[in-house]
């Protein structure tokens, strides 16, 4: 559930339910998607959240894909453990773990935008359920098991014995460290301390203990009745404590828990010297995209100057499509059908005009719409090449080539009704070697995105809704392209088409057996072009939204205009203005305008 869907759903629905119900709904829904074939790849497609390889690090002989982890407070029942590794986390904390199911457990509650956790009767998970959840889950990131502070030595031994094959480290109290941890423990043990408990005497004792792998410093808490939530100054206090520990004991591994609601707060802890960070309450407020945003903010601080990549062939590919669209638009406004069309149909342009002039108008409207879509596609490809591929953006390469391959496959749709347009075929034949060299130069594109944005400000919040609008736009264009292509290779016409023509398919067949195949190939070709352009809009919207990326706003603003102008203008030009027929286009225009307005402050904001 990316941020652009999480926040609208949270505001409209989830906040109206108990926190536990909302939490379980989200985690179980995502886990269900991750469980179906291709589900994890679908989640990856939506979020593109895999941590950059530059963040991989080794701590106590354990490799972490990212220093960002998730606290056990967020998923005490392990309902979402299948999916968190797909959301960019480098490790997961589970627990507190007890041997047997507690008789009484208090649910968290929400008050004044804070999640309140129980002080004494917090949610705990029994060992049996932990083992059930961890078995056959194909979890590829490290797991830290937090053992409840109230377990006795006998229970400790049972829990550790059963969990050692499944987890990479244990977390517990200093009392457990002294009474239970010895050289026989096969996993690192991290002592959990609140920020208020940090004092030099305690740290000195822990450092001398042979079985201690490091400490977990928990953000300061504010108590309300029998519940707690993170204090308002949690991040600042936590950063000071981490800095203090690092100055006195630089060899000690320090993990923080909580105190992070924004990417900038994560950077503050990283600068203070934290080795690993566990997200807690702030993750719920900021949304599932927080790990990705933290990676991009950290990467911004660490990234070297951008290595410019070759992009000439990719630019030429987009330019060729743009020029092809302009040529197609010229023919749509002038002769409409070409000599080889006349030869195949068996009628000249004048013959068709004498039978029914609306036939040529109808053919013109499909060809104009195709031309406008090609021009839009050309602009999108050019922008992706110029600003994405040139700047070594891996996501831009994936978007570019995915849409291009779909576009090449679309040529087969245009012959689905038995008519091969040799000019279309020649155009794709010219494009093929250009695309081949574009694909080759794209093999070197491996760079991860980065962003200066570090806050959860209003511009970012509005930007999420703008992003949602563009994602809807791209998705609807893809759906529309699939529908039009399907119609183009099957029944060809919808009812409003026949009403405009004032003719039935049978009447058109009596004019010429080959007239409908010519109309069908234009329609199918237009549909496949829509699918390709829709994918471009969708992937740019999914993966390209970052603070100050004005080129993304410019691309979406200018790239969609030719298709919309051609789509609506051609209908007005020929008089085909049936509201039901144009209703989907009007809806898309509204979504497009909303997307532009809502995303403008975020994408166009500098600094």
PDB file of N, CA, C and O in Angstrom, residues 57 59 64 66-69 91 144 190 253-257 273-278:
ATOM      1  N   UNK A  57      25.093  -3.289   4.353  1.00  0.00           N
ATOM      2  CA  UNK A  57      26.161  -3.215   5.353  1.00  0.00           C
ATOM      3  C   UNK A  57      26.164  -4.482   6.193  1.00  0.00           C
ATOM      4  O   UNK A  57      25.156  -5.203   6.263  1.00  0.00           O
ATOM      5  N   UNK A  59      26.792  -6.041  10.011  1.00  0.00           N
ATOM      6  CA  UNK A  59      26.865  -5.747  11.434  1.00  0.00           C
ATOM      7  C   UNK A  59      26.874  -7.071  12.186  1.00  0.00           C
ATOM      8  O   UNK A  59      25.951  -7.881  12.024  1.00  0.00           O
ATOM      9  N   UNK A  64      22.872  -6.680   6.094  1.00  0.00           N
ATOM     10  CA  UNK A  64      21.611  -5.952   6.060  1.00  0.00           C
ATOM     11  C   UNK A  64      21.491  -5.225   4.713  1.00  0.00           C
ATOM     12  O   UNK A  64      22.373  -4.427   4.366  1.00  0.00           O
ATOM     13  N   UNK A  66      19.600  -2.881   4.085  1.00  0.00           N
ATOM     14  CA  UNK A  66      19.376  -1.480   4.415  1.00  0.00           C
ATOM     15  C   UNK A  66      19.486  -1.321   5.923  1.00  0.00           C
ATOM     16  O   UNK A  66      19.195  -2.256   6.676  1.00  0.00           O
ATOM     17  N   UNK A  67      19.885  -0.151   6.405  1.00  0.00           N
ATOM     18  CA  UNK A  67      19.938   0.064   7.855  1.00  0.00           C
ATOM     19  C   UNK A  67      18.580   0.369   8.466  1.00  0.00           C
ATOM     20  O   UNK A  67      18.484   0.564   9.676  1.00  0.00           O
ATOM     21  N   UNK A  68      17.540   0.406   7.650  1.00  0.00           N
ATOM     22  CA  UNK A  68      16.206   0.770   8.133  1.00  0.00           C
ATOM     23  C   UNK A  68      15.406  -0.493   8.432  1.00  0.00           C
ATOM     24  O   UNK A  68      15.218  -1.343   7.552  1.00  0.00           O
ATOM     25  N   UNK A  69      14.952  -0.627   9.677  1.00  0.00           N
ATOM     26  CA  UNK A  69      14.151  -1.775  10.084  1.00  0.00           C
ATOM     27  C   UNK A  69      12.796  -1.341  10.626  1.00  0.00           C
ATOM     28  O   UNK A  69      12.495  -0.145  10.726  1.00  0.00           O
ATOM     29  N   UNK A  91      15.645  -5.038   7.794  1.00  0.00           N
ATOM     30  CA  UNK A  91      15.491  -6.054   8.836  1.00  0.00           C
ATOM     31  C   UNK A  91      14.185  -5.788   9.585  1.00  0.00           C
ATOM     32  O   UNK A  91      13.583  -4.712   9.453  1.00  0.00           O
ATOM     33  N   UNK A 144      15.165  -9.806  14.023  1.00  0.00           N
ATOM     34  CA  UNK A 144      15.566  -9.663  15.417  1.00  0.00           C
ATOM     35  C   UNK A 144      14.383 -10.059  16.290  1.00  0.00           C
ATOM     36  O   UNK A 144      13.272  -9.557  16.086  1.00  0.00           O
ATOM     37  N   UNK A 190      21.306  -7.934  21.748  1.00  0.00           N
ATOM     38  CA  UNK A 190      21.303  -6.480  21.875  1.00  0.00           C
ATOM     39  C   UNK A 190      20.477  -6.093  23.092  1.00  0.00           C
ATOM     40  O   UNK A 190      19.331  -6.535  23.247  1.00  0.00           O
ATOM     41  N   UNK A 253      27.975  -1.205  18.827  1.00  0.00           N
ATOM     42  CA  UNK A 253      26.899  -1.124  17.832  1.00  0.00           C
ATOM     43  C   UNK A 253      25.676  -0.491  18.492  1.00  0.00           C
ATOM     44  O   UNK A 253      25.217  -0.950  19.541  1.00  0.00           O
ATOM     45  N   UNK A 254      25.144   0.572  17.863  1.00  0.00           N
ATOM     46  CA  UNK A 254      23.997   1.290  18.414  1.00  0.00           C
ATOM     47  C   UNK A 254      22.840   1.229  17.421  1.00  0.00           C
ATOM     48  O   UNK A 254      22.964   1.640  16.265  1.00  0.00           O
ATOM     49  N   UNK A 255      21.709   0.712  17.893  1.00  0.00           N
ATOM     50  CA  UNK A 255      20.472   0.657  17.118  1.00  0.00           C
ATOM     51  C   UNK A 255      19.468   1.568  17.807  1.00  0.00           C
ATOM     52  O   UNK A 255      19.355   1.547  19.036  1.00  0.00           O
ATOM     53  N   UNK A 256      18.760   2.364  17.051  1.00  0.00           N
ATOM     54  CA  UNK A 256      17.715   3.204  17.639  1.00  0.00           C
ATOM     55  C   UNK A 256      16.351   2.619  17.331  1.00  0.00           C
ATOM     56  O   UNK A 256      16.160   1.953  16.303  1.00  0.00           O
ATOM     57  N   UNK A 257      15.395   2.872  18.211  1.00  0.00           N
ATOM     58  CA  UNK A 257      14.022   2.405  18.014  1.00  0.00           C
ATOM     59  C   UNK A 257      13.080   3.585  18.201  1.00  0.00           C
ATOM     60  O   UNK A 257      12.977   4.138  19.298  1.00  0.00           O
ATOM     61  N   UNK A 273      25.440   8.800  14.431  1.00  0.00           N
ATOM     62  CA  UNK A 273      26.245   7.590  14.539  1.00  0.00           C
ATOM     63  C   UNK A 273      25.474   6.306  14.738  1.00  0.00           C
ATOM     64  O   UNK A 273      26.076   5.265  15.036  1.00  0.00           O
ATOM     65  N   UNK A 274      24.137   6.323  14.575  1.00  0.00           N
ATOM     66  CA  UNK A 274      23.358   5.096  14.712  1.00  0.00           C
ATOM     67  C   UNK A 274      23.726   4.127  13.590  1.00  0.00           C
ATOM     68  O   UNK A 274      23.814   4.517  12.420  1.00  0.00           O
ATOM     69  N   UNK A 275      23.927   2.863  13.943  1.00  0.00           N
ATOM     70  CA  UNK A 275      24.267   1.851  12.943  1.00  0.00           C
ATOM     71  C   UNK A 275      23.026   1.339  12.219  1.00  0.00           C
ATOM     72  O   UNK A 275      23.064   1.089  11.012  1.00  0.00           O
ATOM     73  N   UNK A 276      21.945   1.139  12.960  1.00  0.00           N
ATOM     74  CA  UNK A 276      20.679   0.655  12.400  1.00  0.00           C
ATOM     75  C   UNK A 276      19.546   1.446  13.037  1.00  0.00           C
ATOM     76  O   UNK A 276      19.657   1.917  14.173  1.00  0.00           O
ATOM     77  N   UNK A 277      18.432   1.573  12.302  1.00  0.00           N
ATOM     78  CA  UNK A 277      17.283   2.331  12.798  1.00  0.00           C
ATOM     79  C   UNK A 277      16.026   1.481  12.698  1.00  0.00           C
ATOM     80  O   UNK A 277      15.738   0.910  11.631  1.00  0.00           O
ATOM     81  N   UNK A 278      15.277   1.390  13.787  1.00  0.00           N
ATOM     82  CA  UNK A 278      13.972   0.729  13.786  1.00  0.00           C
ATOM     83  C   UNK A 278      12.882   1.791  13.763  1.00  0.00           C
ATOM     84  O   UNK A 278      12.827   2.655  14.647  1.00  0.00           O
TER      85      UNK A 278
END
